[in-house]
Structures are given as structure tokens and as C-alpha cells.
């Protein structure tokens, strides 16, 4: 479980960067539809869930004093 809590912030950063890249690519080529459809929705949901989980793990660790 300790490794999972250490992995969450890194995974959150990686998913956020992937979403940022897709957002930039979508700005330059909106016809490609990078942020449309099910894959984009899955990426956005994973990014949100991972960020919330990383925040909750950090808050729990701070509450315990570790």
C-alpha cells in the first residue's frame, strides 16, 4: 500500500500532462477531435479520480503525522 501511495502523485502528474498535451493538440487541430469521445472522457475521469485519491492520501498522511 505504501508504494501505491507513492505512485499516486506521479500518476496524477502524468495523466495531467497527457490531458494538457491533448488540449494543446486540440487547439491546433480541432477537427481531429482529440477531446471528444469515450477515450477523452476516460482520460479526464482517470485524471480527476487519481488527483482526488492522491490528495486524500496526502491529507490522511498529514493527519497521522507521517
PDB file of C-alpha atoms in Angstrom:
ATOM      1  CA  UNK A   1       0.000   0.000   0.000  1.00  0.00           C
ATOM      2  CA  UNK A   2       2.943   2.306   0.689  1.00  0.00           C
ATOM      3  CA  UNK A   3       4.148   2.008  -2.899  1.00  0.00           C
ATOM      4  CA  UNK A   4       0.663   2.772  -4.196  1.00  0.00           C
ATOM      5  CA  UNK A   5       0.521   5.999  -2.162  1.00  0.00           C
ATOM      6  CA  UNK A   6       3.931   6.983  -3.545  1.00  0.00           C
ATOM      7  CA  UNK A   7       2.796   6.198  -7.083  1.00  0.00           C
ATOM      8  CA  UNK A   8      -0.434   8.254  -6.953  1.00  0.00           C
ATOM      9  CA  UNK A   9       1.130  11.730  -7.256  1.00  0.00           C
ATOM     10  CA  UNK A  10       3.336  10.626 -10.147  1.00  0.00           C
ATOM     11  CA  UNK A  11       0.414   9.021 -11.930  1.00  0.00           C
ATOM     12  CA  UNK A  12      -1.644  12.149 -11.377  1.00  0.00           C
ATOM     13  CA  UNK A  13       1.079  14.326 -12.898  1.00  0.00           C
ATOM     14  CA  UNK A  14       1.450  12.004 -15.890  1.00  0.00           C
ATOM     15  CA  UNK A  15      -2.292  11.959 -16.567  1.00  0.00           C
ATOM     16  CA  UNK A  16      -2.482  15.744 -16.216  1.00  0.00           C
ATOM     17  CA  UNK A  17       0.371  16.177 -18.691  1.00  0.00           C
ATOM     18  CA  UNK A  18      -1.326  13.822 -21.144  1.00  0.00           C
ATOM     19  CA  UNK A  19      -4.528  15.828 -20.827  1.00  0.00           C
ATOM     20  CA  UNK A  20      -2.601  19.059 -21.325  1.00  0.00           C
ATOM     21  CA  UNK A  21      -0.954  17.711 -24.478  1.00  0.00           C
ATOM     22  CA  UNK A  22      -4.314  16.611 -25.849  1.00  0.00           C
ATOM     23  CA  UNK A  23      -5.758  20.030 -25.058  1.00  0.00           C
ATOM     24  CA  UNK A  24      -2.948  21.782 -26.923  1.00  0.00           C
ATOM     25  CA  UNK A  25      -3.248  19.424 -29.887  1.00  0.00           C
ATOM     26  CA  UNK A  26      -6.990  20.004 -29.932  1.00  0.00           C
ATOM     27  CA  UNK A  27      -6.423  23.782 -30.057  1.00  0.00           C
ATOM     28  CA  UNK A  28      -4.204  23.462 -33.123  1.00  0.00           C
ATOM     29  CA  UNK A  29      -6.356  20.869 -34.889  1.00  0.00           C
ATOM     30  CA  UNK A  30      -9.949  20.880 -33.607  1.00  0.00           C
ATOM     31  CA  UNK A  31     -11.165  18.716 -36.492  1.00  0.00           C
ATOM     32  CA  UNK A  32      -9.157  15.775 -35.174  1.00  0.00           C
ATOM     33  CA  UNK A  33     -11.406  15.718 -32.106  1.00  0.00           C
ATOM     34  CA  UNK A  34      -8.808  14.703 -29.551  1.00  0.00           C
ATOM     35  CA  UNK A  35     -11.070  15.721 -26.657  1.00  0.00           C
ATOM     36  CA  UNK A  36     -14.216  14.144 -27.998  1.00  0.00           C
ATOM     37  CA  UNK A  37     -15.496  10.652 -27.469  1.00  0.00           C
ATOM     38  CA  UNK A  38     -15.066   7.946 -24.910  1.00  0.00           C
ATOM     39  CA  UNK A  39     -11.223   7.821 -24.720  1.00  0.00           C
ATOM     40  CA  UNK A  40     -11.032  11.502 -23.759  1.00  0.00           C
ATOM     41  CA  UNK A  41     -13.786  11.051 -21.182  1.00  0.00           C
ATOM     42  CA  UNK A  42     -11.939   8.087 -19.670  1.00  0.00           C
ATOM     43  CA  UNK A  43      -8.705  10.109 -19.513  1.00  0.00           C
ATOM     44  CA  UNK A  44     -10.467  13.044 -17.847  1.00  0.00           C
ATOM     45  CA  UNK A  45     -12.185  10.776 -15.311  1.00  0.00           C
ATOM     46  CA  UNK A  46      -8.947   8.919 -14.516  1.00  0.00           C
ATOM     47  CA  UNK A  47      -7.125  12.212 -14.072  1.00  0.00           C
ATOM     48  CA  UNK A  48      -9.782  13.508 -11.682  1.00  0.00           C
ATOM     49  CA  UNK A  49     -10.015  10.280  -9.674  1.00  0.00           C
ATOM     50  CA  UNK A  50      -6.252   9.936  -9.400  1.00  0.00           C
ATOM     51  CA  UNK A  51      -5.874  13.554  -8.263  1.00  0.00           C
ATOM     52  CA  UNK A  52      -8.575  13.173  -5.624  1.00  0.00           C
ATOM     53  CA  UNK A  53      -7.050   9.903  -4.399  1.00  0.00           C
ATOM     54  CA  UNK A  54      -3.580  11.472  -4.193  1.00  0.00           C
ATOM     55  CA  UNK A  55      -4.980  14.413  -2.256  1.00  0.00           C
ATOM     56  CA  UNK A  56      -6.861  12.133   0.126  1.00  0.00           C
ATOM     57  CA  UNK A  57      -3.756  10.021   0.715  1.00  0.00           C
ATOM     58  CA  UNK A  58      -1.694  13.131   1.401  1.00  0.00           C
ATOM     59  CA  UNK A  59      -4.302  14.512   3.793  1.00  0.00           C
ATOM     60  CA  UNK A  60      -4.508  11.171   5.615  1.00  0.00           C
ATOM     61  CA  UNK A  61      -0.719  11.021   5.931  1.00  0.00           C
ATOM     62  CA  UNK A  62      -0.587  14.569   7.284  1.00  0.00           C
ATOM     63  CA  UNK A  63      -3.355  13.795   9.764  1.00  0.00           C
ATOM     64  CA  UNK A  64      -1.404  10.801  11.078  1.00  0.00           C
ATOM     65  CA  UNK A  65       1.758  12.881  11.298  1.00  0.00           C
ATOM     66  CA  UNK A  66       3.817  10.878   8.809  1.00  0.00           C
TER      67      UNK A  66
END
